[in-house]
Amino acid sequence: MATPIQENLVGSNNAYATNFTQGDLALPPAKKYAVVTCMDARIDPAAAFGINLGDAHVIRNAGAVASDALRSLVISQQLLGTTEILLVKHTGCGMLTFEETDAANMVRQNLGDEGIKAIADGFAGKFLPFPDVEAAVKSDVEWLKQNKAIPEGTKISGWVYEVETGKVKSVQ
Amino acid sequence: MATPIQENLVGSNNAYATNFTQGDLALPPAKKYAVVTCMDARIDPAAAFGINLGDAHVIRNAGAVASDALRSLVISQQLLGTTEILLVKHTGCGMLTFEETDAANMVRQNLGDEGIKAIADGFAGKFLPFPDVEAAVKSDVEWLKQNKAIPEGTKISGWVYEVETGKVKSVQ
C-alpha cells in the first residue's frame, strides 16, 4: 500500500507531467556548470539559485561536502562537458551541530555493531561535519582547486545561502 | 571578475530573496523523508516530485546511486529523523551511456596519471555506471533494504522519472 509520501509524489507528479513541455532537452547541461549544495530541506536550488531546467547539474549531499561530490563532478566534467562549479553551503546546516563521535555514538546506540560496520564499509565511518560554514566553503573550494581530477582552468566559486533570508553571499 | 554563471546566481537570487517568506522553517524535514535522485540537469525535484520547501532532504549524485548517498542518508535518518526514502532514477541517464573503462580512459587522456591517482584516492576510481535503469532502481532499493546502516522499518520505494514526459513511474 502506498504511503502518504508516495501518494504525494504520484499526485503532484501527475499535475507536473500534465503541463510538462520540456521533453526535448539535451543530456549535457546547456550552461555547462555544476552546483554542489546541501541536501537541506530548506533549499530549493532551482528557485533560489536561478537554475533553469536543462542548464546545470545539481549535486546535493549532507553539508555540500566537495569530497563526497567528486565522483559526480568528474562525470559532470569529463563525460558531460561542464567547466564551472558553484559550491553553496548554508547557514543553520545540520553539519554544524554535531561531531564525528556524536554521529558514531548515535549509530552505535540505534543500530548496534552491525550499523557501525555498515558505515565503516559504506563511507569509512566519516560523516564529515564542520564547525564553521564560511571556513568550510573556503577549504572545500581550495580542495577542489588543488584536486588533480578537476581540470586546471575550471572556474570554482564558493557561496553561503542564508536559510533565514533566502540570500546567497559570495565567500570565495 | 564574476562569470556569467555567477552573475546569474546573484541576479536570480536577489529576486528570490526579495519575495522570500519562509525564513522560519525548522532544520529537520517536516515530512520526515529523503529523496535520492540524479544530478541530471533535466530534473527539478521540487516541482516534479511535489516537494514543498522544508519537507524533505534531497540528495543528488550522478545516477542517483544509493551507495554514494549512504553518508547523507544515515545523517538524514540518525540526526534529523527521516524515516522514508524515495529513490528516483530516470530515463536517458548519462550513467547508461558509458562503462567504467570508458570513464577511466577519458580521465587518463584528459588528466593523465595524476588524474587517475586523484580519482583512485577520491572514490576508488569507481564511477558506478549501470546498463539498465529499472534493474538499477531495483538493485539499489534492495541494497538499501539490506544495509544495516538503514533501520529496519524504513519505507523505501523505487521510481523512474521520464525526462521525455515529466512522468514518474513506480518500479518497486
GROMACS .gro file of C-alpha atoms in nm:
model
  344
    1MET     CA    1   0.000   0.000   0.000
    2ALA     CA    2   0.128   0.343  -0.090
    3THR     CA    3   0.244   0.567   0.192
    4PRO     CA    4   0.118   0.928   0.211
    5ILE     CA    5   0.464   1.039   0.088
    6GLN     CA    6   0.436   0.810  -0.215
    7GLU     CA    7   0.080   0.930  -0.281
    8ASN     CA    8   0.202   1.288  -0.272
    9LEU     CA    9   0.476   1.202  -0.525
   10VAL     CA   10   0.229   1.041  -0.765
   11GLY     CA   11  -0.038   1.307  -0.728
   12SER     CA   12   0.198   1.604  -0.755
   13ASN     CA   13   0.379   1.443  -1.047
   14ASN     CA   14   0.054   1.387  -1.238
   15ALA     CA   15  -0.010   1.760  -1.226
   16TYR     CA   16   0.351   1.839  -1.324
   17ALA     CA   17   0.352   1.597  -1.619
   18THR     CA   18   0.020   1.729  -1.749
   19ASN     CA   19   0.176   2.070  -1.806
   20PHE     CA   20   0.524   1.944  -1.899
   21THR     CA   21   0.659   2.087  -2.226
   22GLN     CA   22   1.036   2.040  -2.196
   23GLY     CA   23   1.078   1.680  -2.306
   24ASP     CA   24   1.339   1.756  -2.570
   25LEU     CA   25   1.620   1.899  -2.357
   26ALA     CA   26   1.969   1.761  -2.423
   27LEU     CA   27   2.155   1.542  -2.174
   28PRO     CA   28   2.459   1.771  -2.128
   29PRO     CA   29   2.380   2.081  -1.919
   30ALA     CA   30   2.313   2.371  -2.158
   31LYS     CA   31   2.503   2.624  -1.948
   32LYS     CA   32   2.791   2.383  -1.872
   33TYR     CA   33   2.803   2.419  -1.496
   34ALA     CA   34   2.751   2.213  -1.185
   35VAL     CA   35   2.616   2.324  -0.849
   36VAL     CA   36   2.719   2.142  -0.531
   37THR     CA   37   2.486   2.218  -0.243
   38CYS     CA   38   2.340   2.062   0.071
   39MET     CA   39   2.050   1.815   0.090
   40ASP     CA   40   1.888   2.051   0.344
   41ALA     CA   41   1.509   2.062   0.313
   42ARG     CA   42   1.506   2.441   0.322
   43ILE     CA   43   1.698   2.483  -0.005
   44ASP     CA   44   1.528   2.488  -0.346
   45PRO     CA   45   1.828   2.528  -0.576
   46ALA     CA   46   1.633   2.583  -0.898
   47ALA     CA   47   1.433   2.870  -0.750
   48ALA     CA   48   1.692   3.018  -0.514
   49PHE     CA   49   1.991   2.996  -0.748
   50GLY     CA   50   1.816   3.065  -1.079
   51ILE     CA   51   1.877   2.729  -1.243
   52ASN     CA   52   1.651   2.675  -1.543
   53LEU     CA   53   1.562   2.319  -1.639
   54GLY     CA   54   1.839   2.170  -1.850
   55ASP     CA   55   2.104   2.426  -1.756
   56ALA     CA   56   2.315   2.268  -1.479
   57HIS     CA   57   2.394   1.955  -1.286
   58VAL     CA   58   2.281   1.980  -0.925
   59ILE     CA   59   2.471   1.763  -0.678
   60ARG     CA   60   2.341   1.753  -0.321
   61ASN     CA   61   2.472   1.576  -0.012
   62ALA     CA   62   2.481   1.630   0.362
   63GLY     CA   63   2.679   1.954   0.401
   64ALA     CA   64   2.760   2.015   0.033
   65VAL     CA   65   3.085   1.832   0.101
   66ALA     CA   66   3.315   1.861  -0.202
   67SER     CA   67   3.499   1.534  -0.150
   68ASP     CA   68   3.166   1.347  -0.135
   69ALA     CA   69   3.070   1.507  -0.468
   70LEU     CA   70   3.393   1.423  -0.651
   71ARG     CA   71   3.263   1.120  -0.844
   72SER     CA   72   2.968   1.322  -0.969
   73LEU     CA   73   3.183   1.623  -1.055
   74VAL     CA   74   3.430   1.417  -1.259
   75ILE     CA   75   3.141   1.259  -1.453
   76SER     CA   76   2.987   1.605  -1.499
   77GLN     CA   77   3.310   1.742  -1.641
   78GLN     CA   78   3.469   1.452  -1.826
   79LEU     CA   79   3.158   1.294  -1.975
   80LEU     CA   80   2.910   1.581  -1.993
   81GLY     CA   81   3.129   1.881  -2.058
   82THR     CA   82   3.075   2.116  -1.762
   83THR     CA   83   3.352   2.366  -1.691
   84GLU     CA   84   3.236   2.566  -1.388
   85ILE     CA   85   3.142   2.476  -1.030
   86LEU     CA   86   2.935   2.671  -0.777
   87LEU     CA   87   2.976   2.534  -0.423
   88VAL     CA   88   2.696   2.654  -0.194
   89LYS     CA   89   2.682   2.569   0.177
   90HIS     CA   90   2.430   2.737   0.406
   91THR     CA   91   2.357   2.887   0.745
   92GLY     CA   92   2.193   2.663   1.004
   93CYS     CA   93   2.338   2.350   0.848
   94GLY     CA   94   2.294   2.024   1.038
   95MET     CA   95   2.664   1.955   0.981
   96LEU     CA   96   2.745   2.242   1.221
   97THR     CA   97   2.554   2.074   1.504
   98PHE     CA   98   2.750   1.756   1.572
   99GLU     CA   99   3.093   1.600   1.570
  100GLU     CA  100   3.212   1.269   1.428
  101THR     CA  101   3.194   1.099   1.766
  102ASP     CA  102   2.836   1.216   1.824
  103ALA     CA  103   2.719   1.061   1.499
  104ALA     CA  104   2.909   0.738   1.557
  105ASN     CA  105   2.765   0.712   1.907
  106MET     CA  106   2.414   0.759   1.773
  107VAL     CA  107   2.465   0.487   1.512
  108ARG     CA  108   2.603   0.253   1.777
  109GLN     CA  109   2.310   0.322   2.007
  110ASN     CA  110   2.041   0.288   1.739
  111LEU     CA  111   2.190   0.029   1.504
  112GLY     CA  112   2.447  -0.156   1.711
  113ASP     CA  113   2.773  -0.307   1.595
  114GLU     CA  114   2.618  -0.408   1.262
  115GLY     CA  115   2.539  -0.042   1.197
  116ILE     CA  116   2.892   0.063   1.284
  117LYS     CA  117   3.029  -0.200   1.045
  118ALA     CA  118   2.789  -0.083   0.770
  119ILE     CA  119   2.900   0.280   0.794
  120ALA     CA  120   3.264   0.172   0.805
  121ASP     CA  121   3.212  -0.035   0.490
  122GLY     CA  122   2.999   0.233   0.322
  123PHE     CA  123   3.191   0.553   0.385
  124ALA     CA  124   3.478   0.472   0.621
  125GLY     CA  125   3.251   0.590   0.904
  126LYS     CA  126   3.328   0.951   0.819
  127PHE     CA  127   3.026   1.183   0.848
  128LEU     CA  128   3.237   1.492   0.762
  129PRO     CA  129   3.074   1.760   0.983
  130PHE     CA  130   3.234   2.106   1.007
  131PRO     CA  131   3.227   2.374   1.279
  132ASP     CA  132   3.233   2.693   1.064
  133VAL     CA  133   3.040   2.728   0.741
  134GLU     CA  134   3.247   3.001   0.574
  135ALA     CA  135   3.573   2.827   0.661
  136ALA     CA  136   3.430   2.502   0.522
  137VAL     CA  137   3.334   2.672   0.194
  138LYS     CA  138   3.685   2.812   0.161
  139SER     CA  139   3.858   2.484   0.236
  140ASP     CA  140   3.630   2.289   0.001
  141VAL     CA  141   3.689   2.538  -0.283
  142GLU     CA  142   4.062   2.517  -0.221
  143TRP     CA  143   4.044   2.136  -0.211
  144LEU     CA  144   3.870   2.131  -0.549
  145LYS     CA  145   4.120   2.375  -0.698
  146GLN     CA  146   4.409   2.155  -0.586
  147ASN     CA  147   4.245   1.827  -0.690
  148LYS     CA  148   4.406   1.671  -0.996
  149ALA     CA  149   4.076   1.513  -1.101
  150ILE     CA  150   3.941   1.865  -1.164
  151PRO     CA  151   4.096   2.024  -1.474
  152GLU     CA  152   4.302   2.339  -1.432
  153GLY     CA  153   4.103   2.633  -1.558
  154THR     CA  154   3.776   2.513  -1.404
  155LYS     CA  155   3.601   2.816  -1.259
  156ILE     CA  156   3.519   2.735  -0.896
  157SER     CA  157   3.340   2.973  -0.660
  158GLY     CA  158   3.210   2.938  -0.304
  159TRP     CA  159   2.890   3.075  -0.152
  160VAL     CA  160   2.678   3.068   0.163
  161TYR     CA  161   2.299   3.058   0.134
  162GLU     CA  162   2.107   3.206   0.426
  163VAL     CA  163   1.807   2.990   0.504
  164GLU     CA  164   1.670   3.276   0.719
  165THR     CA  165   1.662   3.535   0.438
  166GLY     CA  166   1.685   3.342   0.111
  167LYS     CA  167   2.001   3.537   0.023
  168VAL     CA  168   2.319   3.391  -0.117
  169LYS     CA  169   2.653   3.555  -0.034
  170SER     CA  170   2.987   3.519  -0.207
  171VAL     CA  171   3.256   3.369   0.015
  172GLN     CA  172   3.535   3.288  -0.228
  173MET     CA  173   3.558   3.917  -1.214
  174ALA     CA  174   3.228   3.737  -1.191
  175THR     CA  175   3.149   3.484  -1.461
  176PRO     CA  176   2.809   3.496  -1.639
  177ILE     CA  177   2.707   3.188  -1.434
  178GLN     CA  178   2.797   3.369  -1.109
  179GLU     CA  179   2.613   3.683  -1.228
  180ASN     CA  180   2.306   3.472  -1.299
  181LEU     CA  181   2.325   3.325  -0.947
  182VAL     CA  182   2.345   3.668  -0.784
  183GLY     CA  183   2.079   3.829  -1.003
  184SER     CA  184   1.831   3.542  -0.978
  185ASN     CA  185   1.888   3.511  -0.606
  186ASN     CA  186   1.823   3.882  -0.549
  187ALA     CA  187   1.478   3.838  -0.699
  188TYR     CA  188   1.418   3.517  -0.498
  189ALA     CA  189   1.525   3.672  -0.167
  190THR     CA  190   1.308   3.979  -0.222
  191ASN     CA  191   0.997   3.763  -0.218
  192PHE     CA  192   1.124   3.510   0.038
  193THR     CA  193   0.886   3.449   0.327
  194GLN     CA  194   0.991   3.108   0.464
  195GLY     CA  195   1.283   3.201   0.686
  196ASP     CA  196   1.147   3.024   0.992
  197LEU     CA  197   1.138   2.663   0.872
  198ALA     CA  198   1.285   2.402   1.107
  199LEU     CA  199   1.607   2.213   1.028
  200PRO     CA  200   1.457   1.860   1.035
  201PRO     CA  201   1.243   1.785   0.728
  202ALA     CA  202   0.878   1.842   0.820
  203LYS     CA  203   0.755   1.536   0.631
  204LYS     CA  204   1.041   1.315   0.752
  205TYR     CA  205   1.156   1.178   0.417
  206ALA     CA  206   1.458   1.184   0.191
  207VAL     CA  207   1.467   1.172  -0.187
  208VAL     CA  208   1.769   1.028  -0.367
  209THR     CA  209   1.780   1.131  -0.731
  210CYS     CA  210   2.022   1.210  -1.011
  211MET     CA  211   2.217   1.533  -1.064
  212ASP     CA  212   2.077   1.540  -1.420
  213ALA     CA  213   2.004   1.893  -1.543
  214ARG     CA  214   1.659   1.792  -1.670
  215ILE     CA  215   1.523   1.707  -1.324
  216ASP     CA  216   1.363   1.966  -1.095
  217PRO     CA  217   1.279   1.752  -0.791
  218ALA     CA  218   1.078   2.017  -0.605
  219ALA     CA  219   0.846   2.076  -0.900
  220ALA     CA  220   0.837   1.727  -1.050
  221PHE     CA  221   0.808   1.532  -0.725
  222GLY     CA  222   0.593   1.775  -0.527
  223ILE     CA  223   0.845   1.862  -0.256
  224ASN     CA  224   0.748   2.174  -0.065
  225LEU     CA  225   1.023   2.381   0.094
  226GLY     CA  226   1.115   2.233   0.431
  227ASP     CA  227   0.955   1.894   0.372
  228ALA     CA  228   1.233   1.658   0.262
  229HIS     CA  229   1.604   1.609   0.221
  230VAL     CA  230   1.706   1.594  -0.144
  231ILE     CA  231   2.024   1.401  -0.218
  232ARG     CA  232   2.154   1.412  -0.574
  233ASN     CA  233   2.451   1.245  -0.738
  234ALA     CA  234   2.548   1.106  -1.076
  235GLY     CA  235   2.296   0.827  -1.133
  236ALA     CA  236   2.109   0.851  -0.802
  237VAL     CA  237   2.346   0.582  -0.678
  238ALA     CA  238   2.235   0.459  -0.336
  239SER     CA  239   2.578   0.362  -0.209
  240ASP     CA  240   2.709   0.710  -0.292
  241ALA     CA  241   2.422   0.858  -0.089
  242LEU     CA  242   2.471   0.643   0.221
  243ARG     CA  243   2.656   0.902   0.433
  244SER     CA  244   2.383   1.156   0.365
  245LEU     CA  245   2.104   0.905   0.429
  246VAL     CA  246   2.246   0.799   0.764
  247ILE     CA  247   2.276   1.165   0.871
  248SER     CA  248   1.923   1.227   0.744
  249GLN     CA  249   1.787   0.940   0.949
  250GLN     CA  250   2.002   0.931   1.261
  251LEU     CA  251   2.046   1.303   1.319
  252LEU     CA  252   1.743   1.457   1.151
  253GLY     CA  253   1.473   1.199   1.199
  254THR     CA  254   1.367   1.093   0.848
  255THR     CA  255   1.205   0.752   0.815
  256GLU     CA  256   1.122   0.711   0.445
  257ILE     CA  257   1.330   0.708   0.126
  258LEU     CA  258   1.221   0.767  -0.234
  259LEU     CA  259   1.488   0.657  -0.482
  260VAL     CA  260   1.429   0.809  -0.828
  261LYS     CA  261   1.648   0.730  -1.128
  262HIS     CA  262   1.547   0.843  -1.479
  263THR     CA  263   1.534   0.765  -1.847
  264GLY     CA  264   1.815   0.895  -2.066
  265CYS     CA  265   2.061   0.893  -1.776
  266GLY     CA  266   2.425   0.962  -1.858
  267MET     CA  267   2.516   0.661  -1.644
  268LEU     CA  268   2.357   0.437  -1.910
  269THR     CA  269   2.594   0.569  -2.176
  270PHE     CA  270   2.936   0.453  -2.062
  271GLU     CA  271   3.126   0.181  -1.881
  272GLU     CA  272   3.390   0.205  -1.609
  273THR     CA  273   3.673   0.161  -1.857
  274ASP     CA  274   3.539   0.440  -2.083
  275ALA     CA  275   3.538   0.687  -1.796
  276ALA     CA  276   3.881   0.583  -1.672
  277ASN     CA  277   4.021   0.614  -2.025
  278MET     CA  278   3.879   0.963  -2.059
  279VAL     CA  279   4.032   1.070  -1.727
  280ARG     CA  280   4.368   0.924  -1.831
  281GLN     CA  281   4.354   1.101  -2.166
  282ASN     CA  282   4.245   1.439  -2.027
  283LEU     CA  283   4.410   1.445  -1.684
  284GLY     CA  284   4.694   1.194  -1.707
  285ASP     CA  285   4.833   0.975  -1.434
  286GLU     CA  286   4.774   1.245  -1.174
  287GLY     CA  287   4.404   1.241  -1.261
  288ILE     CA  288   4.391   0.864  -1.233
  289LYS     CA  289   4.555   0.884  -0.891
  290ALA     CA  290   4.310   1.155  -0.780
  291ILE     CA  291   4.002   0.951  -0.871
  292ALA     CA  292   4.156   0.645  -0.706
  293ASP     CA  293   4.217   0.845  -0.388
  294GLY     CA  294   3.877   1.019  -0.409
  295PHE     CA  295   3.634   0.739  -0.488
  296ALA     CA  296   3.840   0.427  -0.557
  297GLY     CA  297   3.811   0.514  -0.926
  298LYS     CA  298   3.459   0.373  -0.937
  299PHE     CA  299   3.218   0.579  -1.149
  300LEU     CA  300   2.932   0.330  -1.090
  301PRO     CA  301   2.751   0.338  -1.428
  302PHE     CA  302   2.466   0.093  -1.494
  303PRO     CA  303   2.325  -0.057  -1.816
  304ASP     CA  304   1.953  -0.081  -1.726
  305VAL     CA  305   1.770   0.186  -1.529
  306GLU     CA  306   1.485  -0.025  -1.389
  307ALA     CA  307   1.722  -0.303  -1.285
  308ALA     CA  308   1.944  -0.042  -1.119
  309VAL     CA  309   1.649   0.100  -0.925
  310LYS     CA  310   1.556  -0.246  -0.803
  311SER     CA  311   1.909  -0.339  -0.701
  312ASP     CA  312   1.964  -0.006  -0.524
  313VAL     CA  313   1.636  -0.038  -0.332
  314GLU     CA  314   1.730  -0.392  -0.235
  315TRP     CA  315   2.079  -0.278  -0.132
  316LEU     CA  316   1.929  -0.013   0.096
  317LYS     CA  317   1.682  -0.261   0.246
  318GLN     CA  318   1.966  -0.498   0.330
  319ASN     CA  319   2.202  -0.230   0.457
  320LYS     CA  320   2.249  -0.240   0.834
  321ALA     CA  321   2.307   0.136   0.846
  322ILE     CA  322   1.943   0.185   0.740
  323PRO     CA  323   1.699   0.096   1.020
  324GLU     CA  324   1.457  -0.188   0.965
  325GLY     CA  325   1.113  -0.046   0.906
  326THR     CA  326   1.237   0.237   0.685
  327LYS     CA  327   0.994   0.270   0.395
  328ILE     CA  328   1.197   0.254   0.074
  329SER     CA  329   1.044   0.280  -0.273
  330GLY     CA  330   1.196   0.297  -0.622
  331TRP     CA  331   1.087   0.506  -0.920
  332VAL     CA  332   1.186   0.604  -1.272
  333TYR     CA  333   1.132   0.961  -1.391
  334GLU     CA  334   1.084   1.006  -1.766
  335VAL     CA  335   1.271   1.314  -1.882
  336GLU     CA  336   1.074   1.297  -2.209
  337THR     CA  337   0.728   1.321  -2.048
  338GLY     CA  338   0.781   1.454  -1.696
  339LYS     CA  339   0.613   1.141  -1.560
  340VAL     CA  340   0.735   0.931  -1.268
  341LYS     CA  341   0.663   0.558  -1.263
  342SER     CA  342   0.673   0.316  -0.974
  343VAL     CA  343   0.933   0.043  -1.016
  344GLN     CA  344   0.949  -0.115  -0.673
   0.00000   0.00000   0.00000
